[in-house]
mmCIF file of C-alpha atoms in Angstrom:
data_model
loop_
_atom_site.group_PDB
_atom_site.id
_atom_site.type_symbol
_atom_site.label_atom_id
_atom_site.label_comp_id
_atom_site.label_asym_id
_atom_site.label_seq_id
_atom_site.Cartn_x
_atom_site.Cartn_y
_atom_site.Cartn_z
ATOM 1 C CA UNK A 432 243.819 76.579 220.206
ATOM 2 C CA UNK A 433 244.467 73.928 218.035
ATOM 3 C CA UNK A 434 241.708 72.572 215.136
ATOM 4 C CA UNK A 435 242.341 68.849 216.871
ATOM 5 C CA UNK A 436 243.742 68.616 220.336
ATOM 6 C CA UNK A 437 247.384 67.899 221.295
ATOM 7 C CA UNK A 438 248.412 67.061 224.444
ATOM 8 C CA UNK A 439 245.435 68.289 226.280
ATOM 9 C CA UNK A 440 241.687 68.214 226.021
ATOM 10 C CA UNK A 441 240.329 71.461 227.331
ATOM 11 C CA UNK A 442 236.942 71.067 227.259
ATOM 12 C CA UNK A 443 233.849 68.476 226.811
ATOM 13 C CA UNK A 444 233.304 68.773 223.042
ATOM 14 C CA UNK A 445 236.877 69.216 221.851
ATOM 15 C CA UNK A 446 237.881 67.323 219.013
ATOM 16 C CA UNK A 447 240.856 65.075 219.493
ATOM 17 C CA UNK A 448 240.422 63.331 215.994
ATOM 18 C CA UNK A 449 238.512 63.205 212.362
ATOM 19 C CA UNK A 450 236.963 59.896 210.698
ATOM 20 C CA UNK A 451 236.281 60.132 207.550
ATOM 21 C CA UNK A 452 233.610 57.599 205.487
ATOM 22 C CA UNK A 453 231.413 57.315 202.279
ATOM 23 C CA UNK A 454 228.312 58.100 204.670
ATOM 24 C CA UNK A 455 227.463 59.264 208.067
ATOM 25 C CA UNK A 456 226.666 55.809 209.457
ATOM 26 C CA UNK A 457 229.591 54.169 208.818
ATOM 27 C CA UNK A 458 231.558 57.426 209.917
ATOM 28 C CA UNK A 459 229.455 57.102 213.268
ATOM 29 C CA UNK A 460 230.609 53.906 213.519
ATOM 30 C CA UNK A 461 234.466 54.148 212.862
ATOM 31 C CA UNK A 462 234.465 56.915 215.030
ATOM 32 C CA UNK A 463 232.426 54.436 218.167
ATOM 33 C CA UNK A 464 235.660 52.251 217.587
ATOM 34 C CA UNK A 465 238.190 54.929 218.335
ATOM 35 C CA UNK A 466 239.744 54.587 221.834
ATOM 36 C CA UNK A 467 241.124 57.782 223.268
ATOM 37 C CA UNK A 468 243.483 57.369 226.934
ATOM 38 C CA UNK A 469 242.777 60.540 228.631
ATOM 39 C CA UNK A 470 244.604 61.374 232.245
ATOM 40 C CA UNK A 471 242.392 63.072 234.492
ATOM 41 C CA UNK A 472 243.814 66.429 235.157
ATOM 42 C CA UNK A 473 242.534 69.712 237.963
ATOM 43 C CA UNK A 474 239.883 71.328 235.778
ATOM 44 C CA UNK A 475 238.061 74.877 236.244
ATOM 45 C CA UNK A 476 234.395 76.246 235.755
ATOM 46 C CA UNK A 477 234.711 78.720 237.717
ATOM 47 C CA UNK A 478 235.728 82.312 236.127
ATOM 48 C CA UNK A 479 236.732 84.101 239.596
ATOM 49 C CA UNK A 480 238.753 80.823 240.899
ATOM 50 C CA UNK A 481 240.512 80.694 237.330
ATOM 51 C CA UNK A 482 241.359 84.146 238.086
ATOM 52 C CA UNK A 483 243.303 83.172 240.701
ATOM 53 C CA UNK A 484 246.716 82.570 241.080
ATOM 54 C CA UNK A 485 245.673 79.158 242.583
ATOM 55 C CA UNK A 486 243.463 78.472 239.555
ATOM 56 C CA UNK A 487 244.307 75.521 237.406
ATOM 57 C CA UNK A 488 246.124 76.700 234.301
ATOM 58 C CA UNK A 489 244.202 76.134 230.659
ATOM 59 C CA UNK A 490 247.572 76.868 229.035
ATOM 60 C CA UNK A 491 250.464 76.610 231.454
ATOM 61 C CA UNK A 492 252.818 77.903 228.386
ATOM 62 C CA UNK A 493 250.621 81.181 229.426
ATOM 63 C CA UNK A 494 251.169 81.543 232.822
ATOM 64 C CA UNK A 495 247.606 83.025 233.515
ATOM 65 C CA UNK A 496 243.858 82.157 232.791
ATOM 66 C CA UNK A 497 243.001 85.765 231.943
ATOM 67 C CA UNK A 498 243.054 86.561 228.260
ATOM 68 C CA UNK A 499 241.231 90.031 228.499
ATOM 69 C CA UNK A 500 240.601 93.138 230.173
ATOM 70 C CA UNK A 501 238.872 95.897 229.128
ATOM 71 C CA UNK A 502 238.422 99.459 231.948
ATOM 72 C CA UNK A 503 236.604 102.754 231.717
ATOM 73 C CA UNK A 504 238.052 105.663 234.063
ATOM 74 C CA UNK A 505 236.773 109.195 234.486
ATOM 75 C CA UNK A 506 236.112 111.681 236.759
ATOM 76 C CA UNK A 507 236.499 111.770 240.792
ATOM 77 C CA UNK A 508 234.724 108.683 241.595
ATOM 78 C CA UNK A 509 235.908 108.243 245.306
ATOM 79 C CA UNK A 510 234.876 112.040 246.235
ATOM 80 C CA UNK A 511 231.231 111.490 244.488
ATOM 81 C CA UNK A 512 231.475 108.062 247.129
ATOM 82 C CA UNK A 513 232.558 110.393 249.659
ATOM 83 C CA UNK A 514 230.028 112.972 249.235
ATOM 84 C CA UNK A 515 227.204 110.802 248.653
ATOM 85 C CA UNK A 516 223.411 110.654 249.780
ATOM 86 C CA UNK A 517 222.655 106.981 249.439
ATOM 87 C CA UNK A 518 224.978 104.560 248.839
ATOM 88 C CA UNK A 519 223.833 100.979 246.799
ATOM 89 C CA UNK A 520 225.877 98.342 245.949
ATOM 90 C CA UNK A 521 224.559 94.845 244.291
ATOM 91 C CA UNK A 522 225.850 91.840 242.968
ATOM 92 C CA UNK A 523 224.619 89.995 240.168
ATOM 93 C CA UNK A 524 225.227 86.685 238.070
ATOM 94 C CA UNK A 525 224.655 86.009 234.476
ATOM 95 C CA UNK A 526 224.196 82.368 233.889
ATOM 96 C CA UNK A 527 225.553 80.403 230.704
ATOM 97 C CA UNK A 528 223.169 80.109 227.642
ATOM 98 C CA UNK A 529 223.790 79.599 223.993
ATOM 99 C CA UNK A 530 221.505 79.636 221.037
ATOM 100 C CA UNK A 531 219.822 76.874 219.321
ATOM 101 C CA UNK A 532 218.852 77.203 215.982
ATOM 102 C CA UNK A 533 216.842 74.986 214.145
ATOM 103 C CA UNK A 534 219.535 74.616 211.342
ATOM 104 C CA UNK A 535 222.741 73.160 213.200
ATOM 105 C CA UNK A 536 225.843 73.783 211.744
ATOM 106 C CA UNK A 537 228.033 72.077 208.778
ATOM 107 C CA UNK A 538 230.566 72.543 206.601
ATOM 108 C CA UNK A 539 231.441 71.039 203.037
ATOM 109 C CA UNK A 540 234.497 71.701 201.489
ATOM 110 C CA UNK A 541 235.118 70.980 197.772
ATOM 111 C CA UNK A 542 238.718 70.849 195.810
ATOM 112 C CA UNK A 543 238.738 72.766 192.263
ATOM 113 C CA UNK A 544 241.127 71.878 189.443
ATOM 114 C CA UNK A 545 243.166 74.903 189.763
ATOM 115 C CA UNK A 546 243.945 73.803 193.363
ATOM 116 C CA UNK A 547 241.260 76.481 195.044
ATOM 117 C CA UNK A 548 239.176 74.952 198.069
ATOM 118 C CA UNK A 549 235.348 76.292 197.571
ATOM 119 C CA UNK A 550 233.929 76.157 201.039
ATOM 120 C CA UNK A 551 230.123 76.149 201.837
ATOM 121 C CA UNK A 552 229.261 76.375 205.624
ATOM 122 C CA UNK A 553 226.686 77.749 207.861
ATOM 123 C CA UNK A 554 228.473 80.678 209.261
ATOM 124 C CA UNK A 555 227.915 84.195 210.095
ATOM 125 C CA UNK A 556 231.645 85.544 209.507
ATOM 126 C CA UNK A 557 232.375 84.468 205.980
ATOM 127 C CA UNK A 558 235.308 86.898 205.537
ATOM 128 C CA UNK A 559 236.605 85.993 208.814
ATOM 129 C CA UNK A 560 236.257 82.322 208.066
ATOM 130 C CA UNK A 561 237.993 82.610 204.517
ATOM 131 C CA UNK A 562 240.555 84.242 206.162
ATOM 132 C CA UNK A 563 241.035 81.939 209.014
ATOM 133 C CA UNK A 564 240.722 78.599 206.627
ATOM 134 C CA UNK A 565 243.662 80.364 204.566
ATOM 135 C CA UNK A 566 245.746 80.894 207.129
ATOM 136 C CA UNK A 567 245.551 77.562 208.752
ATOM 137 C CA UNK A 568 246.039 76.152 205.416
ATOM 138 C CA UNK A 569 249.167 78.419 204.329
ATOM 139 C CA UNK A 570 247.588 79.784 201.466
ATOM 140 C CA UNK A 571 246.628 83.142 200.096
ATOM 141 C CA UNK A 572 242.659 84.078 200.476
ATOM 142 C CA UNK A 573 242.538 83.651 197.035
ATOM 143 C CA UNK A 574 242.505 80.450 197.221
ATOM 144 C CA UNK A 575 239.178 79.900 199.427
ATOM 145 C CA UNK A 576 236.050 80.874 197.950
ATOM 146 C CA UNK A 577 233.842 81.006 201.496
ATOM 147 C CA UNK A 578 230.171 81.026 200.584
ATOM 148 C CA UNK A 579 227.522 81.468 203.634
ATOM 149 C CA UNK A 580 224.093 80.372 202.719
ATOM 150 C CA UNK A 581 221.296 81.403 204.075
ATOM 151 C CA UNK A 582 220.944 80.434 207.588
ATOM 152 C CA UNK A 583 217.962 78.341 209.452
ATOM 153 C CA UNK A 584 219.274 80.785 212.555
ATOM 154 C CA UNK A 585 222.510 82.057 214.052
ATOM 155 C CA UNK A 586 222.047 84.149 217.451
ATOM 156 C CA UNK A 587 225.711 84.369 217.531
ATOM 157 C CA UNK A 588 226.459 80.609 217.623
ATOM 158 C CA UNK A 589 227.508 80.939 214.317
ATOM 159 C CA UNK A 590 229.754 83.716 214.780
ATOM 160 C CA UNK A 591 232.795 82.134 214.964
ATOM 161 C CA UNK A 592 235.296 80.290 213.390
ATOM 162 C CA UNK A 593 235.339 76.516 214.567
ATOM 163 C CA UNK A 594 237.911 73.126 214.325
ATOM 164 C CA UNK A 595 235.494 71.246 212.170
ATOM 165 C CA UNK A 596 235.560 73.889 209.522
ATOM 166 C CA UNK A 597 239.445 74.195 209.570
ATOM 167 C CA UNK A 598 239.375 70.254 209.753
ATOM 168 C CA UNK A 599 236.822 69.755 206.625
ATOM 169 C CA UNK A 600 238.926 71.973 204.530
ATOM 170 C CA UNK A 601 241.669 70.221 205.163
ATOM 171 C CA UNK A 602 241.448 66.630 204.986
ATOM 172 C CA UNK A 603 239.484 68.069 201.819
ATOM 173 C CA UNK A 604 242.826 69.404 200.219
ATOM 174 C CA UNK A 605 245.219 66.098 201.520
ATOM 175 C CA UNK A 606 242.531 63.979 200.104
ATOM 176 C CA UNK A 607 241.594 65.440 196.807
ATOM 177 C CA UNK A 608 238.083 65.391 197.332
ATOM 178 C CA UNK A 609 234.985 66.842 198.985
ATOM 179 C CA UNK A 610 234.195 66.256 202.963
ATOM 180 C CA UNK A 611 231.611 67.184 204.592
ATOM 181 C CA UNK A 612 230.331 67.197 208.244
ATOM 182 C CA UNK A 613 227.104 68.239 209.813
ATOM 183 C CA UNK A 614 226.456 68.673 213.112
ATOM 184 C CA UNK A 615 223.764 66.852 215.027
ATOM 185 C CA UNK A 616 222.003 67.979 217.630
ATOM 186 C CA UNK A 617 223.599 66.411 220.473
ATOM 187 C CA UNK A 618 226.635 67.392 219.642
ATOM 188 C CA UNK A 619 225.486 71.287 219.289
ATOM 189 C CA UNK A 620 224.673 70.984 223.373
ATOM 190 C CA UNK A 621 227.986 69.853 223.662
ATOM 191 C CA UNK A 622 230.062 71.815 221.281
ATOM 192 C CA UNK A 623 229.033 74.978 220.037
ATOM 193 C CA UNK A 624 229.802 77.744 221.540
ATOM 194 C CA UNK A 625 228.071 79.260 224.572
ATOM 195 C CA UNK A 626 226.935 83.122 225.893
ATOM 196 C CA UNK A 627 227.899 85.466 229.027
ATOM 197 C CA UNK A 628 228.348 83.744 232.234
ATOM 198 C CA UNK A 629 229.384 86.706 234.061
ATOM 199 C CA UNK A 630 229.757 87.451 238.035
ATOM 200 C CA UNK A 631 229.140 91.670 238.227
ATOM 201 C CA UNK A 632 229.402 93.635 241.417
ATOM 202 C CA UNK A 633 228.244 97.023 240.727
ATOM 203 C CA UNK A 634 228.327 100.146 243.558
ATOM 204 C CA UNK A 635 225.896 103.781 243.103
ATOM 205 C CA UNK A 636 226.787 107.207 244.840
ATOM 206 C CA UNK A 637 223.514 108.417 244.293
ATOM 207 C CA UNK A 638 221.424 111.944 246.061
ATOM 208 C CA UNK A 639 218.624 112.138 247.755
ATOM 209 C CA UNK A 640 216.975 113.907 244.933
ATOM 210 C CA UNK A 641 217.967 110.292 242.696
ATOM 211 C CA UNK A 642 221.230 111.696 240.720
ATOM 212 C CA UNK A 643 223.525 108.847 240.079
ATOM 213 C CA UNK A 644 226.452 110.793 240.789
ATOM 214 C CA UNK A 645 229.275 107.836 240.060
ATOM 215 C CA UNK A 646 229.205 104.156 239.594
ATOM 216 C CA UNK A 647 232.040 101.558 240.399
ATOM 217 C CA UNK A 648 231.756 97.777 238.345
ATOM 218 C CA UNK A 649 233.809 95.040 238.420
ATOM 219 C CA UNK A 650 233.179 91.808 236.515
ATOM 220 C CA UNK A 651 234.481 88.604 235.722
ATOM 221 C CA UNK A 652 233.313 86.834 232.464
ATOM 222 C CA UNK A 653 234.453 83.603 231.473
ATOM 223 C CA UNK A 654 234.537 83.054 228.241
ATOM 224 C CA UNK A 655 235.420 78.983 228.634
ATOM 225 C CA UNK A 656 238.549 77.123 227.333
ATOM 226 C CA UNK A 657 239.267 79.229 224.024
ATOM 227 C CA UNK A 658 239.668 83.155 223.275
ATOM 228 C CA UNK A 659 237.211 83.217 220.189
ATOM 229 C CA UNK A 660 236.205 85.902 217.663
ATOM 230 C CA UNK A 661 233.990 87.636 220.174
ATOM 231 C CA UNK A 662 235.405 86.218 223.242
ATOM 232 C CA UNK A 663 235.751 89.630 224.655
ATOM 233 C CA UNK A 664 232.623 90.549 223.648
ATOM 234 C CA UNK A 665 230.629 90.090 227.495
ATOM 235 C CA UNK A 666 233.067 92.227 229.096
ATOM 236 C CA UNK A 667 233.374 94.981 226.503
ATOM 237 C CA UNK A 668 230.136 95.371 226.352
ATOM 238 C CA UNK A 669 229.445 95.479 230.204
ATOM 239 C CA UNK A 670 232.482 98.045 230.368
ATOM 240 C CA UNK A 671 231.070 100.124 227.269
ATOM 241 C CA UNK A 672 227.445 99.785 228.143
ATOM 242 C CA UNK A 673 227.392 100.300 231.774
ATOM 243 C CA UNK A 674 226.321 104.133 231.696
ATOM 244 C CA UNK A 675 223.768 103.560 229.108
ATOM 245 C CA UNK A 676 221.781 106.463 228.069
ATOM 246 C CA UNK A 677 222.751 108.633 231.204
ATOM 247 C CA UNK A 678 225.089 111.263 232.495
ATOM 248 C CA UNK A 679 226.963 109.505 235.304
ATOM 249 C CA UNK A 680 230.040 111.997 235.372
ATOM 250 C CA UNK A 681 232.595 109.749 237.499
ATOM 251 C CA UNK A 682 232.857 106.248 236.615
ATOM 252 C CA UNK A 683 235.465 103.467 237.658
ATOM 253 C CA UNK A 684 234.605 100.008 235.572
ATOM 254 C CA UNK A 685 236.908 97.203 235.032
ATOM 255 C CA UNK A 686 235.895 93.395 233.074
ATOM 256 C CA UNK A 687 238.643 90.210 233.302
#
């Protein structure tokens, strides 16, 4: 994923360019003046069709839509099927959600004299951003002081690194002086990052006496057009979490 798109947009919200003004309004402006050509291309919403080998391709240079998977495997699942009491099986769906907190999120990034980049931005990973900023940049993590202030609320959106931060910073360092951008609410429906979205098919051997004796789970989460920080986080955790508390000894569990 690039900070500004390429050759493809990949999803509503992307950013294909950067404006930048002495104040919002005339930013807001420039920006209403900029005409972008786009060519309609096959899109996907759908996490078990992009699963496919039918499925229109995010990243053709990748050959597949599936970035992850994560399993759990132990003990004789199909003979605990086999020698089961009751058998349950159940599908479920997980819509899409994301957080909204009442502090959206923003970014300032201001040159130093000794060629350092001091970054202020609303962000719950300021290692991680540092870090990522650097990189993109092609400096050492000295030279990004990341500082995270306190936060009007996070719930995760703010737990990863986005293009307008790696953007700010740099037309910050071509330009010599400090940018800024802050997000408005609109464009935090459309942008920021969003939550689960998962299709889980889960199947019990259980006895009559109520012993889950082995579970089978298969899920599919998409995790939308990028692979972010915690991308993989929906289907570890389904993987990880699915025994819970309890002694289920045979279990067969697989997330895409």
């Amino acid at each position: 994923q690039h900070a500004l798109a390429r050759d493809r947009v990949r999803y509503v919200g992307e950013p294909v360019c950067i404006v930048i003004a002495a104040d919002r309004y005339i930013a807001e402006d420039a920006a209403e003046a900029v005409v972008v050509e786009y060519e309609p291309l096959a899109s996907v919403t759908d996490g078990a069709i992009a699963a496919t080998a039918d499925g229109p391709l995010l990243y053709p240079e990748l050959g597949t839509n599936i970035v992850y998977r994560a399993e759990q495997r132990g003990g004789d699942v199909e003979a605990a099927f086999a020698g089961a009491d009751i058998l349950i099986e159940k599908s479920f769906h997980f819509h899409r959600h994301g957080g909204v907190p009442m502090e959206t999120r923003g970014v300032i990034a201001v040159p130093q004299r000794d060629g350092r980049l001091h970054i202020h931005a609303t962000s719950q990973i300021p290692q991680m951003g540092c870090a990522s900023i650097a990189a993109a940049l092609g400096v050492g993590p000295d030279m990004i002081r990341f500082a995270s202030p306190r936060l009007g609320g996070g719930f995760g959106v703010k737990e990863a690194v986005y293009p307008e931060e790696i953007v700010v910073a740099a037309a910050a360092r071509k330009s010599g002086r400090a940018v800024r951008w802050i997000e408005d609410r609109p464009e935090h429906f459309v942008a920021a990052v969003h939550a689960r979205e998962e299709d889980v098919t889960v199947s019990a051997a259980v006895t009559s006496d109520g012993i889950f004796t082995a579970l089978k789970l298969n899920c599919v989460a998409n995790i939308g057009a990028a692979f972010g920080l915690v991308g993989n986080t929906p289907g570890t955790a389904m993987v990880a979490m699915v025994r819970g508390p309890y002694r289920i000894e045979a279990i067969d569990a697989s997330v895409i």
